[in-house]
CSV table of C-alpha atoms in Angstrom, one decimal:
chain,number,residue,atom,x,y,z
T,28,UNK,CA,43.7,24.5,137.3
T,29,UNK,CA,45.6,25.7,140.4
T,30,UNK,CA,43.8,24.0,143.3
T,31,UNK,CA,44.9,26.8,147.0
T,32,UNK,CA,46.3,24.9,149.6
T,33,UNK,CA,44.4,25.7,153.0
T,34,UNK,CA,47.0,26.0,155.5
T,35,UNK,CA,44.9,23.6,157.7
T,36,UNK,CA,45.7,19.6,157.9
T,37,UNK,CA,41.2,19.3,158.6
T,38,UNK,CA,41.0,20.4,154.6
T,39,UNK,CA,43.8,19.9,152.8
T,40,UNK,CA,42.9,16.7,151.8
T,41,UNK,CA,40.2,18.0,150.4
T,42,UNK,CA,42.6,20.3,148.0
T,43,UNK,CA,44.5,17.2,147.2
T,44,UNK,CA,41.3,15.2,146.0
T,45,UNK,CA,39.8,17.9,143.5
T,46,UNK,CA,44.1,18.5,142.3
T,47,UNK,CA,43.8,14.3,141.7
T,48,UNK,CA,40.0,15.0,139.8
T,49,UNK,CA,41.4,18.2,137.6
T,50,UNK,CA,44.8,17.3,137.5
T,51,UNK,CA,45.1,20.3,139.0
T,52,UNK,CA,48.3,22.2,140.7
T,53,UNK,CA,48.5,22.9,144.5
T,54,UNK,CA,49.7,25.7,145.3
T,55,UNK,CA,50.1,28.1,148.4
T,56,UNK,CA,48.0,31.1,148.3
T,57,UNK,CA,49.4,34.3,146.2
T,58,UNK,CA,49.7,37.8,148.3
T,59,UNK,CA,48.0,40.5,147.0
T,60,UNK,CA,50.9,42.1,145.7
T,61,UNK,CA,52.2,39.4,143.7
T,62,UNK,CA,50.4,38.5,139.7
T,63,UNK,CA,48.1,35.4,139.6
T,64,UNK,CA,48.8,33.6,136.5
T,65,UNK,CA,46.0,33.5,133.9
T,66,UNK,CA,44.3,30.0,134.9
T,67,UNK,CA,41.4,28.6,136.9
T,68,UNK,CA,41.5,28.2,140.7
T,69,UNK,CA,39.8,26.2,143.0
T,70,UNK,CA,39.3,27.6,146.8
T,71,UNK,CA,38.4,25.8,150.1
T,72,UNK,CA,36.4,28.4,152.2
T,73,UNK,CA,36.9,32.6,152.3
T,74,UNK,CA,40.1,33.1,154.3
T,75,UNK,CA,43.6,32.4,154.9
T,76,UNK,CA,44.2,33.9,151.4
T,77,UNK,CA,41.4,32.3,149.2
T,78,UNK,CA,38.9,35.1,149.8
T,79,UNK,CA,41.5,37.9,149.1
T,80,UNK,CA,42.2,36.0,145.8
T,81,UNK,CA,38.8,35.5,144.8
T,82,UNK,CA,37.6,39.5,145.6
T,83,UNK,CA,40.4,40.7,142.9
T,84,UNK,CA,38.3,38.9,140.3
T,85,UNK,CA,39.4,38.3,137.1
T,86,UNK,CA,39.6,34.6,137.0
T,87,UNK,CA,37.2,31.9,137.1
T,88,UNK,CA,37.1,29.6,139.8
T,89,UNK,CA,35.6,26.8,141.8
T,90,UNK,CA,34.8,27.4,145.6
T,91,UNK,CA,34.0,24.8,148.2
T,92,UNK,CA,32.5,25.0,151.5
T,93,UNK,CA,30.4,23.0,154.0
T,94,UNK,CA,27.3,21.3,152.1
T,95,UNK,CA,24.2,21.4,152.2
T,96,UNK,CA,23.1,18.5,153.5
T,97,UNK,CA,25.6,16.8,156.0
T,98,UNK,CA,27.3,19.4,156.4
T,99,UNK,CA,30.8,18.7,158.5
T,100,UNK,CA,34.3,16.7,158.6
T,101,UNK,CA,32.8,13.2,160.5
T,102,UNK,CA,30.3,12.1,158.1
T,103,UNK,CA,30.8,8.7,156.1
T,104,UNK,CA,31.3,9.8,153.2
T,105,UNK,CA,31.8,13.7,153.8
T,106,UNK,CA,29.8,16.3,151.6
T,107,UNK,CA,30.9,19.4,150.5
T,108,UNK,CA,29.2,22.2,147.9
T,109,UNK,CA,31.1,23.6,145.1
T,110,UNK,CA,30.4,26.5,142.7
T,111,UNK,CA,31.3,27.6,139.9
T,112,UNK,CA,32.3,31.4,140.4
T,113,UNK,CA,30.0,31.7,143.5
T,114,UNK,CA,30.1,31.1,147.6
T,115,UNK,CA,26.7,29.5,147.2
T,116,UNK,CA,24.5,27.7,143.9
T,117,UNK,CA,21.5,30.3,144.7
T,118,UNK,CA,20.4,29.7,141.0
T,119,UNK,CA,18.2,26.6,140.1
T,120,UNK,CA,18.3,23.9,137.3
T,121,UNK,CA,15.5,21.4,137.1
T,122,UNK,CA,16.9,17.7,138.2
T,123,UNK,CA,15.9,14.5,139.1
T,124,UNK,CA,14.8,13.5,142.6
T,125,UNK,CA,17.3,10.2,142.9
T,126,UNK,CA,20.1,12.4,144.4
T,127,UNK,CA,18.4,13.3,147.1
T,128,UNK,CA,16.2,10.8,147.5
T,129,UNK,CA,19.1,8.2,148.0
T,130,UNK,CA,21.4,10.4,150.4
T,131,UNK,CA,19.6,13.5,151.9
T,132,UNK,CA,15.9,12.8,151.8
T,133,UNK,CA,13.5,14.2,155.2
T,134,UNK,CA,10.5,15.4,156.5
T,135,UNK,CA,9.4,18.9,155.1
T,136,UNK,CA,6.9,20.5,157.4
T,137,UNK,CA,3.8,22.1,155.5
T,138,UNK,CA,4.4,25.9,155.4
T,139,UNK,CA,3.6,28.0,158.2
T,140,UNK,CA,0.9,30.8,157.7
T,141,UNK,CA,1.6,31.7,161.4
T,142,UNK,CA,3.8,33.0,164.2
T,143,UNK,CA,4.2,36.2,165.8
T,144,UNK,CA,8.1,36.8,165.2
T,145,UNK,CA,10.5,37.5,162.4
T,146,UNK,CA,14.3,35.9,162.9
T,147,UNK,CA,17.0,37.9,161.5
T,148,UNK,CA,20.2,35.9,161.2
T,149,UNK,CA,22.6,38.8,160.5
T,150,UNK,CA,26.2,37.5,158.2
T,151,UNK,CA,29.3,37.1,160.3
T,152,UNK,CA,32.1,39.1,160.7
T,153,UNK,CA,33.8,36.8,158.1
T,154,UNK,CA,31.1,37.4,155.9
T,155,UNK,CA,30.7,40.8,156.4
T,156,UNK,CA,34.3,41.2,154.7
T,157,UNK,CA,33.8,38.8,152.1
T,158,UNK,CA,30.2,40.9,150.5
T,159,UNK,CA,30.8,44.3,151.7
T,160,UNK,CA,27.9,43.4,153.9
T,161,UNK,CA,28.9,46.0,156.8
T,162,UNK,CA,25.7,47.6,156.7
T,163,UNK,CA,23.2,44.7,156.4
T,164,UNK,CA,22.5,44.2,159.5
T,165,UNK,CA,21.1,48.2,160.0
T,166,UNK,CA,19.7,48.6,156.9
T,167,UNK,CA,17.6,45.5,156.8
T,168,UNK,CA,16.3,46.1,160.5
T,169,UNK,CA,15.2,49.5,159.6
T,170,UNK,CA,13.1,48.3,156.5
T,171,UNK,CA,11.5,45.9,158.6
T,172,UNK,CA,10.5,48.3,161.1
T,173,UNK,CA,9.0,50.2,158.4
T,174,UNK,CA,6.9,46.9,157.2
T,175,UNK,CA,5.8,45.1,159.9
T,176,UNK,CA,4.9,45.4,164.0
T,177,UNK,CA,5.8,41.9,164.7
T,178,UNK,CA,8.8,41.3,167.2
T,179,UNK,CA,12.2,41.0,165.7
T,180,UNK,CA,14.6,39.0,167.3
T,181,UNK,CA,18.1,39.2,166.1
T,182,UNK,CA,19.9,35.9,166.1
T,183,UNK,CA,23.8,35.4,165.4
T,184,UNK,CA,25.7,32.7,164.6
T,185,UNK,CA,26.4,30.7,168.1
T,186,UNK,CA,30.3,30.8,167.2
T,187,UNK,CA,30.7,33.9,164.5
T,188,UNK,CA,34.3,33.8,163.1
T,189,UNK,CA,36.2,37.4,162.9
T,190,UNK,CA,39.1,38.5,161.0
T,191,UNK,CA,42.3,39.8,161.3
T,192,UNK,CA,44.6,41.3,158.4
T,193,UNK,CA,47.8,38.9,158.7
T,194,UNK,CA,50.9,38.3,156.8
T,195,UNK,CA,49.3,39.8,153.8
T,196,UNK,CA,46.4,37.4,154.0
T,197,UNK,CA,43.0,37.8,155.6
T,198,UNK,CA,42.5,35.5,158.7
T,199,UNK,CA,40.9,33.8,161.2
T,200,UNK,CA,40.6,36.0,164.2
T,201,UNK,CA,38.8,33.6,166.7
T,202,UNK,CA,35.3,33.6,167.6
T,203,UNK,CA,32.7,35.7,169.3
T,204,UNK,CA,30.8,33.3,171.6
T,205,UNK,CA,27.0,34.0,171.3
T,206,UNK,CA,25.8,32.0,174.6
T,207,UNK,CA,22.0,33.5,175.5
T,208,UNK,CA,20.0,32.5,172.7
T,209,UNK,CA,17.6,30.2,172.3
T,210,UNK,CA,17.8,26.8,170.5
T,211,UNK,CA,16.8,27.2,166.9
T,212,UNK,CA,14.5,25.0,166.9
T,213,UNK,CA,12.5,27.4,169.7
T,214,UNK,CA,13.3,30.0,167.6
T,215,UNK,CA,11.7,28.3,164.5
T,216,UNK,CA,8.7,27.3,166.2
T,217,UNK,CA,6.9,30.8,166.3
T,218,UNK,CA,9.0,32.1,163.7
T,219,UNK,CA,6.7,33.8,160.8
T,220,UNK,CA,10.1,33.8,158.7
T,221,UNK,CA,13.9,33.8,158.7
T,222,UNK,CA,15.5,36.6,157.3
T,223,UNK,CA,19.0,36.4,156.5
T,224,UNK,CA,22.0,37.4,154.6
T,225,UNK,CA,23.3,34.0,153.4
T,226,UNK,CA,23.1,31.3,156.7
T,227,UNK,CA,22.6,27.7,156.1
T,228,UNK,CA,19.3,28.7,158.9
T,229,UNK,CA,17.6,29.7,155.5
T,230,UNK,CA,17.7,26.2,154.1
T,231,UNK,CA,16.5,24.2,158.1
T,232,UNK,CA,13.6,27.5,158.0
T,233,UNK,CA,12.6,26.1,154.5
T,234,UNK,CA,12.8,22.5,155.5
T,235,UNK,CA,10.6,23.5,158.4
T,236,UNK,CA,8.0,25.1,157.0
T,237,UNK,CA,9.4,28.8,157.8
T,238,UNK,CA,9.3,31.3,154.7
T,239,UNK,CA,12.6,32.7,154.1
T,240,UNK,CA,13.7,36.4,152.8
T,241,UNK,CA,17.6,36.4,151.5
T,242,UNK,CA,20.4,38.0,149.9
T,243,UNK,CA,21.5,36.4,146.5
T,244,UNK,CA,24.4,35.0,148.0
T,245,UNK,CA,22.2,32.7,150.4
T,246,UNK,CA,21.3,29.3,148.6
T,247,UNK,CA,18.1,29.8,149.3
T,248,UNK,CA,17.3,32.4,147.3
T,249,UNK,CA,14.9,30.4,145.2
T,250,UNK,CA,12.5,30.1,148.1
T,251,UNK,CA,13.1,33.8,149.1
T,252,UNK,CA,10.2,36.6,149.5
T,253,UNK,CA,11.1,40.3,149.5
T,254,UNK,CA,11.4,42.7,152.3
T,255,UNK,CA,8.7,45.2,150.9
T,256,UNK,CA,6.0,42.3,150.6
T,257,UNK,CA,6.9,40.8,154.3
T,258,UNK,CA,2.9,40.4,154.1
T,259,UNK,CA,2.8,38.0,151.1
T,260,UNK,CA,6.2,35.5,150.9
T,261,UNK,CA,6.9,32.8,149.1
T,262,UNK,CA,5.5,29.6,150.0
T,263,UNK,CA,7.0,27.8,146.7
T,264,UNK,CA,7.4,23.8,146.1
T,265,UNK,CA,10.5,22.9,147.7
T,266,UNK,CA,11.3,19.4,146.6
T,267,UNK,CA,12.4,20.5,143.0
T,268,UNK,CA,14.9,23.2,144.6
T,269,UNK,CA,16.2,20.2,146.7
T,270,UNK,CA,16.8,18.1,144.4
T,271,UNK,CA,19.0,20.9,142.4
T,272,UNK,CA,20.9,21.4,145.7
T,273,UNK,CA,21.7,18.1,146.1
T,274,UNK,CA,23.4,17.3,142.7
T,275,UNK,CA,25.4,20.5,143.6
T,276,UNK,CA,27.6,18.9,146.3
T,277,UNK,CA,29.4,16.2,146.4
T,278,UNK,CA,32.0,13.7,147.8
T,279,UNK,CA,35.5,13.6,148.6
T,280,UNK,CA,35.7,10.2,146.0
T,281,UNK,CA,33.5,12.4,143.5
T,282,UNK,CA,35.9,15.1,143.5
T,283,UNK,CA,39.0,13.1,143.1
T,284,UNK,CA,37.8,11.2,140.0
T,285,UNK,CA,36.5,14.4,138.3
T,286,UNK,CA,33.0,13.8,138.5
T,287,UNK,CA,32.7,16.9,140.2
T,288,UNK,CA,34.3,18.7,138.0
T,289,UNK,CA,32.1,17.4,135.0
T,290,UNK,CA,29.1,18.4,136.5
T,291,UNK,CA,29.5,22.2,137.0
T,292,UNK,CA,32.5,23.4,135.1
């Protein structure tokens, strides 16, 4: 296991603690020009090198990210997802509720049946890169004009991260600032459904009782509807798909003694 060092002191540590779990071996990220050795890898987010690695293919590999739940450096502990061979887990095993019950357990609003607008949360410029996903944004726009009369309102991320081509690597190229939108929550509340790419907004939506339509790479594509049937989504149970999400991320102290590991390699 070669575990890719970050090149940011907020998440190296969290390299070091799946290396102390795998007995892995930290190493800097390889240019694109240079061989990766035949081995498995283990990535912290898309850029700074991992994301270039991960797009030649060829290798198996774990990725981590923000979670799902408690998502974000200051929690006590801190959660992050990891996949095997994936950005997301948008598949679904059957599990038990404890997981969830004990750490992440909340309210879910009763599906909504109403609301007069359809939020599109189109991927970031990061994203974009990552999937090929250029074109999402136009394309799906277009088919829902050719589905539906309701209102779409086009909703970015409030700080969307852009790239930059650096030192062989792919990088972080600041942020565009998106300042005049509402609160989600106001968005939410006469939402019909969320469509999106792959934003965490799909999994609040669900939570809140919004129907969700997704790309594969969203981790909630188990909940998702389809474009063409925008009159007829999926209102599925959402406890069960929960529960899977939750025993798919984990803790800094779960990583470093390998119980991470265990559970998805």
């Amino acid at each position: 296991m070669r575990c890719v060092r970050t090149m940011r002191a907020s998440t190296e540590g969290i390299v070091r603690h799946w290396a102390k779990g795998t007995n892995g071996k930290i190493i800097d990220p390889i240019p694109n020009d240079h061989p990766m050795p035949e081995d498995e890898y283990f990535y912290w987010g898309i850029l700074r090198g991992s994301g270039d690695m991960i797009k030649r293919g060829g290798h198996d590999y774990y990725f981590c990210d923000h979670a799902y739940f408690k998502a974000g450096h200051s929690n006590k502990p801190n959660w992050y997802r990891i996949t095997k061979n994936a950005n997301v887990n948008s598949s679904f095993s059957v599990h038990t509720p404890h997981r969830y019950e004990q750490y992440f357990t909340q309210d879910l609003v009763p599906w909504k049946t109403t609301g007069t607008q359809i939020i599109v949360c189109p991927p970031t410029g990061a994203i974009e890169w990552m999937f090929d996903a250029q074109d999402w944004l136009t394309t799906t726009v277009k088919t829902l004009k050719q589905q539906t009369d309701r209102e779409i309102v086009v909703r970015d991320k409030p700080l969307n991260p852009q790239i930059k081509i650096e030192n062989g690597f792919t990088q972080l190229d600041g942020f565009t600032k998106n300042k005049n939108q509402k609160p989600l929550e106001e968005d939410l509340n006469d939402a019909y459904c969320v469509v999106t790419y792959n934003s965490m907004v799909a999994l609040k939506a669900v939570c809140q009782g919004v129907p969700v339509i997704c790309d594969v790479n969203c981790a909630a594509y188990p909940m998702s509807g389809n474009l063409h049937d925008i009159d007829n989504l999926n209102r599925p149970d959402r406890e069960p798909w929960l529960w899977h999400l939750a025993h798919n991320q984990f803790t800094l102290e779960e990583m470093a003694s390998g119980y991470a590991y265990n559970c998805i390699r």
